[in-house]
PDB file of C-alpha atoms in Angstrom:
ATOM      1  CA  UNK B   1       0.000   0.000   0.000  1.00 83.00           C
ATOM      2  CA  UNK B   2       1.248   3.486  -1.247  1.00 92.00           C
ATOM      3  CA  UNK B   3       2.214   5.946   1.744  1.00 95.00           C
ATOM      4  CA  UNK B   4       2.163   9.728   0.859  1.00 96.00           C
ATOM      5  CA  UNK B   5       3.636  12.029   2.370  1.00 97.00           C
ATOM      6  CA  UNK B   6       0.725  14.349   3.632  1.00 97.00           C
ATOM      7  CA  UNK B   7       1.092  18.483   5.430  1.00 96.00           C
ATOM      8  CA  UNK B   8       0.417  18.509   8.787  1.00 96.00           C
ATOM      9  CA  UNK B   9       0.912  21.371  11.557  1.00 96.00           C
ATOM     10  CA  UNK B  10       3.940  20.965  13.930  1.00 96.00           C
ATOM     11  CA  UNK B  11       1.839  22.758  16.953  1.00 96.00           C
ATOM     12  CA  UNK B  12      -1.242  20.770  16.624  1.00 95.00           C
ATOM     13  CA  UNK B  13       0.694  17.544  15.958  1.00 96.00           C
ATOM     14  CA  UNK B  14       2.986  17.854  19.283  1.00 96.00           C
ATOM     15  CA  UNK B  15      -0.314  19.378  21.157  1.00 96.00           C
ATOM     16  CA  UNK B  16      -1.679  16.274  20.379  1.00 95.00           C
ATOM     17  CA  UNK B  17       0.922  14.006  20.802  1.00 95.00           C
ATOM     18  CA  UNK B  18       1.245  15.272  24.671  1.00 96.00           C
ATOM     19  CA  UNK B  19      -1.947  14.713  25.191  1.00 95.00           C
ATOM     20  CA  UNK B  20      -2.211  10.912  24.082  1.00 94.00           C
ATOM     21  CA  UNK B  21       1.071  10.311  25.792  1.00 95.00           C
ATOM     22  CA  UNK B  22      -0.751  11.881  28.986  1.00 97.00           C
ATOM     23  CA  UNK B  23      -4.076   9.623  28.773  1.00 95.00           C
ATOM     24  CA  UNK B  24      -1.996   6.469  27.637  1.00 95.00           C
ATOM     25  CA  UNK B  25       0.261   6.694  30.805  1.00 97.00           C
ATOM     26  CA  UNK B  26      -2.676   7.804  32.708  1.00 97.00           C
ATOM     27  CA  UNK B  27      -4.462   4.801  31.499  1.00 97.00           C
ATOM     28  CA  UNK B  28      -2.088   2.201  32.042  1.00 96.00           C
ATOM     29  CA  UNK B  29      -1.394   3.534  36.213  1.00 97.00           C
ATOM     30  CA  UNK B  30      -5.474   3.218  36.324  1.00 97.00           C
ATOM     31  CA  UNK B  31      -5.453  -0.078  34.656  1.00 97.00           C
ATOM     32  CA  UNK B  32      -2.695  -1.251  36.248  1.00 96.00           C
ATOM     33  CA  UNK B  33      -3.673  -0.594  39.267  1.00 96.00           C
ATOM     34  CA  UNK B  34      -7.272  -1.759  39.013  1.00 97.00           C
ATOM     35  CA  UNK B  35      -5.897  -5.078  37.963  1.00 97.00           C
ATOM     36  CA  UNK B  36      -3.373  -5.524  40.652  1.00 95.00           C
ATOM     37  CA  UNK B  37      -5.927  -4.802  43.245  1.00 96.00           C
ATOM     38  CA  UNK B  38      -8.747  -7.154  41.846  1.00 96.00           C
ATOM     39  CA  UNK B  39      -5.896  -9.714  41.628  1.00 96.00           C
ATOM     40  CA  UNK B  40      -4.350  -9.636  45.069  1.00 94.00           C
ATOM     41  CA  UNK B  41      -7.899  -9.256  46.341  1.00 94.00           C
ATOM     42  CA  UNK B  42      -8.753 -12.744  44.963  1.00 94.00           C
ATOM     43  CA  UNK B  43      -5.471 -14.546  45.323  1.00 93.00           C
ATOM     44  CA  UNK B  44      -3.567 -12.525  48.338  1.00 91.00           C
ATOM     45  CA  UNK B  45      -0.481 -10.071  48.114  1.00 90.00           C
ATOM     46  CA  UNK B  46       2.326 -11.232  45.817  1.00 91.00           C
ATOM     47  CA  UNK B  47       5.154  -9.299  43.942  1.00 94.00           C
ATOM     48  CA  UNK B  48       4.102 -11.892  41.077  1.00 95.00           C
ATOM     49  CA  UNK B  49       0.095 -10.989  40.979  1.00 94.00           C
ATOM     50  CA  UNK B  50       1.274  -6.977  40.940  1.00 94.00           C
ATOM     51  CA  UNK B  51       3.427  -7.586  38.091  1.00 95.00           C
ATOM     52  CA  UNK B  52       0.851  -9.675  36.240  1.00 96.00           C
ATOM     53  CA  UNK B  53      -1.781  -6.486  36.898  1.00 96.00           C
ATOM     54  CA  UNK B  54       0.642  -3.778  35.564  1.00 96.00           C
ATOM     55  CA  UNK B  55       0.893  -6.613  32.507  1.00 97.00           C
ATOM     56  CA  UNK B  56      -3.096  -6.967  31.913  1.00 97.00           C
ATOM     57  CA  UNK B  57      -3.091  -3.069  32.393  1.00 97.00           C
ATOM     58  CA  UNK B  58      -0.493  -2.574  29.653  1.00 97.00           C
ATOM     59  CA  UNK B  59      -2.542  -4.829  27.283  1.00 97.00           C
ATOM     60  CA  UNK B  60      -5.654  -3.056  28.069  1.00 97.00           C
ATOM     61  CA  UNK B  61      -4.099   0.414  27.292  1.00 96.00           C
ATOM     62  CA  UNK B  62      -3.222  -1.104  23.956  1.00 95.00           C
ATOM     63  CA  UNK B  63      -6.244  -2.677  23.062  1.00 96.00           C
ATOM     64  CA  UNK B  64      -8.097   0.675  24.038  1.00 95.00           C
ATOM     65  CA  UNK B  65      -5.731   2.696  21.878  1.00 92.00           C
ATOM     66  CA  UNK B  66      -5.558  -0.132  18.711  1.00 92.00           C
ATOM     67  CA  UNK B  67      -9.644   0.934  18.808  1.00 94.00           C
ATOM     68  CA  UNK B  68      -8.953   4.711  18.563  1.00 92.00           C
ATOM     69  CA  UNK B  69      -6.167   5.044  16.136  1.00 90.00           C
ATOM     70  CA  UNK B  70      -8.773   5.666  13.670  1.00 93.00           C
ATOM     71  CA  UNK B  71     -10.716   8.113  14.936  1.00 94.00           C
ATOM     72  CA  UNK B  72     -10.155  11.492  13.209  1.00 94.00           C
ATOM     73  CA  UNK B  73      -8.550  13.244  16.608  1.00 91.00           C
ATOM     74  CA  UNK B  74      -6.070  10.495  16.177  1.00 94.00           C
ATOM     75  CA  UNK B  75      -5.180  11.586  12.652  1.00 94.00           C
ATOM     76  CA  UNK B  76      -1.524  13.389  12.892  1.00 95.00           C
ATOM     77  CA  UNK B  77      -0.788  11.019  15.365  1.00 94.00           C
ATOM     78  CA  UNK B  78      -1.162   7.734  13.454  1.00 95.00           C
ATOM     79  CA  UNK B  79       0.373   9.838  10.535  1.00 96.00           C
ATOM     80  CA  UNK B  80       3.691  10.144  12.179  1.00 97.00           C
ATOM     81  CA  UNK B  81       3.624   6.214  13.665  1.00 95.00           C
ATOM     82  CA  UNK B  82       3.011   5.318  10.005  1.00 96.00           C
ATOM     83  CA  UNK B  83       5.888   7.733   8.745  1.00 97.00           C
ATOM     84  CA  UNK B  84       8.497   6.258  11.355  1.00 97.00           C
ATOM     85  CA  UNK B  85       7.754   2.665  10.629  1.00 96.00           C
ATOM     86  CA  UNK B  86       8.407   3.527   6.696  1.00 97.00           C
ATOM     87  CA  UNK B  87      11.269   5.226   8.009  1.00 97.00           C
ATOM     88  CA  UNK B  88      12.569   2.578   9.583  1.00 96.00           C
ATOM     89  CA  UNK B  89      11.851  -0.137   7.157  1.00 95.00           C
ATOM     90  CA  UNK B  90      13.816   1.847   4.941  1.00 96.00           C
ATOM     91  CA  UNK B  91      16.671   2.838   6.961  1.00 94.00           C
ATOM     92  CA  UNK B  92      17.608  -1.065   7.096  1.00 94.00           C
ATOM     93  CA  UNK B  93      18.101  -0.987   3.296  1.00 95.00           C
ATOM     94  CA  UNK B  94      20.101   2.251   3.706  1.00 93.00           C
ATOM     95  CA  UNK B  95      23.697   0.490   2.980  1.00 94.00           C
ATOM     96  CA  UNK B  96      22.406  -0.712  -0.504  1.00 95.00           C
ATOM     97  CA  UNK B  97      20.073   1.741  -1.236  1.00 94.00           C
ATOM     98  CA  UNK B  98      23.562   4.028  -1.509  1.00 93.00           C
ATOM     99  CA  UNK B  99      24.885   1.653  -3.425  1.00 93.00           C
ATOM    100  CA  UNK B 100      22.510   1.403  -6.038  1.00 94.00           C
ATOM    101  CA  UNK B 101      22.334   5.232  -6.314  1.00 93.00           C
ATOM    102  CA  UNK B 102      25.885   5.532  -6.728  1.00 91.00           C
ATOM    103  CA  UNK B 103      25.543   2.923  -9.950  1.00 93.00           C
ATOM    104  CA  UNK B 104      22.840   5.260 -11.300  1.00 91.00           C
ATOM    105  CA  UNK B 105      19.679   2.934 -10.000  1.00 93.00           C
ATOM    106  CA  UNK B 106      16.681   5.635 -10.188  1.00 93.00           C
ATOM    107  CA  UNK B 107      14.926   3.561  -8.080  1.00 94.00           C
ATOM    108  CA  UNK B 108      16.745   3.456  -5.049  1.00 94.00           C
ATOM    109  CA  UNK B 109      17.247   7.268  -5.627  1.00 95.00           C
ATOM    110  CA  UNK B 110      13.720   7.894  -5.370  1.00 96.00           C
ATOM    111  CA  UNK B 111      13.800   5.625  -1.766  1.00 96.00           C
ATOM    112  CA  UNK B 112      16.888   7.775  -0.915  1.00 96.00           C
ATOM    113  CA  UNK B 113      14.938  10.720  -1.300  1.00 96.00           C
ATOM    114  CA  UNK B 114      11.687   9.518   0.277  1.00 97.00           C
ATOM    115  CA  UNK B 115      13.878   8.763   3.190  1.00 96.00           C
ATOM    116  CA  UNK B 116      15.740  12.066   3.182  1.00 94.00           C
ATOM    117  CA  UNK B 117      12.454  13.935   3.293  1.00 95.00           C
ATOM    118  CA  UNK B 118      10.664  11.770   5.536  1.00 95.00           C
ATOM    119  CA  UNK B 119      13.122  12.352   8.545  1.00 93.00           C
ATOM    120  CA  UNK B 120      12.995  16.092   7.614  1.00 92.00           C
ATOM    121  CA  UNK B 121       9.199  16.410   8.471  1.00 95.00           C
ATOM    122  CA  UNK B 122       9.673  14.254  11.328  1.00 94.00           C
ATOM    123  CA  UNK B 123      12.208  16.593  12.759  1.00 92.00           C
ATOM    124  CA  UNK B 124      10.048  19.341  11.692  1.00 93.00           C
ATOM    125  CA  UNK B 125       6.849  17.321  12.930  1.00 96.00           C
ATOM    126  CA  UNK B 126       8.707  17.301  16.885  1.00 93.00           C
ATOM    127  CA  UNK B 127      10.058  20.686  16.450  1.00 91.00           C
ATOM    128  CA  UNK B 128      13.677  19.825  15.871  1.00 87.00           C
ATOM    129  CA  UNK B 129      16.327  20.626  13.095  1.00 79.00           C
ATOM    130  CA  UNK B 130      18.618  18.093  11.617  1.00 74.00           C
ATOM    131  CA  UNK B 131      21.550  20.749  11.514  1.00 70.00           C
ATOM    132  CA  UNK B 132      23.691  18.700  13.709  1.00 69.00           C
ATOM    133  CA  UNK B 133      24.428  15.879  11.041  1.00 73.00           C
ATOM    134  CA  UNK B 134      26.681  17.115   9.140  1.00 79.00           C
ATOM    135  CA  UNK B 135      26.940  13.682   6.799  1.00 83.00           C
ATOM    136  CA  UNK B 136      23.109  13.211   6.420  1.00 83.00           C
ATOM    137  CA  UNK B 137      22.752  17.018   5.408  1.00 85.00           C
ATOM    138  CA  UNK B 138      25.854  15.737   2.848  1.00 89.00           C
ATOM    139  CA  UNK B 139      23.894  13.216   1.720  1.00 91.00           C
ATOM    140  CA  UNK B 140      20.480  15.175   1.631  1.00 90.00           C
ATOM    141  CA  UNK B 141      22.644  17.601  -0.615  1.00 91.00           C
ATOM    142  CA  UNK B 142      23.975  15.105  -3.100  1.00 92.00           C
ATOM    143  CA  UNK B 143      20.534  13.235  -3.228  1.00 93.00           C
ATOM    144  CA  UNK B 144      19.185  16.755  -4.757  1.00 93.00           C
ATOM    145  CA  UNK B 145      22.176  17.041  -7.031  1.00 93.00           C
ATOM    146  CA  UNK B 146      21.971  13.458  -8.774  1.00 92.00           C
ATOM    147  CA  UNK B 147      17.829  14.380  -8.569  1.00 93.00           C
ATOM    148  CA  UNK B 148      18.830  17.433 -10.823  1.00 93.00           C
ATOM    149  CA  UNK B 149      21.159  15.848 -13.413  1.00 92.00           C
ATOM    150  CA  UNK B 150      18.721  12.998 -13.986  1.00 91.00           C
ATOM    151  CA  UNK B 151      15.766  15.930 -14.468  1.00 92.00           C
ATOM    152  CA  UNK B 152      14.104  14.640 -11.595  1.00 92.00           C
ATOM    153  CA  UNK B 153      11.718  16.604  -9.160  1.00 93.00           C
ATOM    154  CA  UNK B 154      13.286  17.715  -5.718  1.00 92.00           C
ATOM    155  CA  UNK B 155      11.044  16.045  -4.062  1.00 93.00           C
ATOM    156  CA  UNK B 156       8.930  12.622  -3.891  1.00 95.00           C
ATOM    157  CA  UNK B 157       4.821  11.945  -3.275  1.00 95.00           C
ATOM    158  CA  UNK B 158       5.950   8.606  -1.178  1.00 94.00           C
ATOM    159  CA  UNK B 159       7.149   5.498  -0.824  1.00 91.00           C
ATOM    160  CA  UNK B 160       5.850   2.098  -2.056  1.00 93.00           C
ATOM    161  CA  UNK B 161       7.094  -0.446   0.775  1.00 92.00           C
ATOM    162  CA  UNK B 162       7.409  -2.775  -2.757  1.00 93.00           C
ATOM    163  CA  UNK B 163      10.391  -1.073  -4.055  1.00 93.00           C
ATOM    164  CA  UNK B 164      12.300  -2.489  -1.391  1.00 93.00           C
ATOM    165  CA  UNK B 165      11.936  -5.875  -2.080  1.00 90.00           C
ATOM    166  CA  UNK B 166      14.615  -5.114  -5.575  1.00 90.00           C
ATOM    167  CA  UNK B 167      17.285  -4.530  -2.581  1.00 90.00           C
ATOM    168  CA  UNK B 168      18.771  -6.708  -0.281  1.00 85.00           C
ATOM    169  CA  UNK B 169      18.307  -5.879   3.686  1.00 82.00           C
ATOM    170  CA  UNK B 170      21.922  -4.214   4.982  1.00 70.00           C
TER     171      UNK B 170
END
């Protein structure tokens, strides 16, 4: 399935973001706890029963939020889970992906560049720069630069997780 990239405000994404973080962990110390109790109250105190409630409170926060990724409130959110795990399918083919580019592979270029831009809205997305890298802003420049010889746009729609399967995993 085809993921494109799509515009999304920094602010409201991180506003958001806090927020779910907040009710998750909130969730899971309720659940948790809840749990623990009910099980100590029906089989006695034990380190083993607490640890098995903060586990069933853990799964419950998960199945909870598994239901409400979909909702529209959720939608930045589930955005940027679904732009990391692209991400980082893609940075495991990284090694080859170069590789590829370097003997003129079009292909790979246009996962190099996904790549590129994807972890530049995700720093933008969490309200960081990626200034400090000196070699991936290298790279980010030379990406552009073959783009530009081969009469390529700067920039990609998104990534088809197929493409990767022409590469081996590095």
């Amino acid at each position: 399935m085809m993921f494109r990239f799509e515009t999304h405000d920094p602010e409201t994404y991180r506003r958001k973001a806090r927020l779910i973080s907040l009710a998750m962990a909130g969730q899971l110390l309720v659940f948790g706890l809840l749990f623990s109790q009910l099980l100590v109250h029906a089989f006695g105190s034990s380190l083993w029963l607490n640890a098995l409630g903060v586990l069933l409170g853990l799964i419950a926060t998960s199945l909870v939020f598994a239901a409400l990724k979909e909702r529209p409130w959720m939608t930045e959110v589930r955005y940027v889970w679904q732009l990391k795990g692209h991400l980082s399918k893609v940075s495991g083919y990284l090694r080859t992906l170069r590789e590829a580019v370097e003997e003129g592979n079009n292909s790979a270029l246009h996962l190099l560049t996904f790549y590129h831009q994807g972890m530049a809205q995700l720093a933008e997305l969490n309200g960081r720069t990626l200034d400090d890298d000196g070699e991936l802003l290298a790279e980010r420049l030379k990406v552009r630069q073959w783009r530009a010889e081969r009469g390529l746009s700067e920039a990609v729609e998104g990534f088809d997780p197929q493409d990767l399967q022409a590469f081996k995993k590095s």
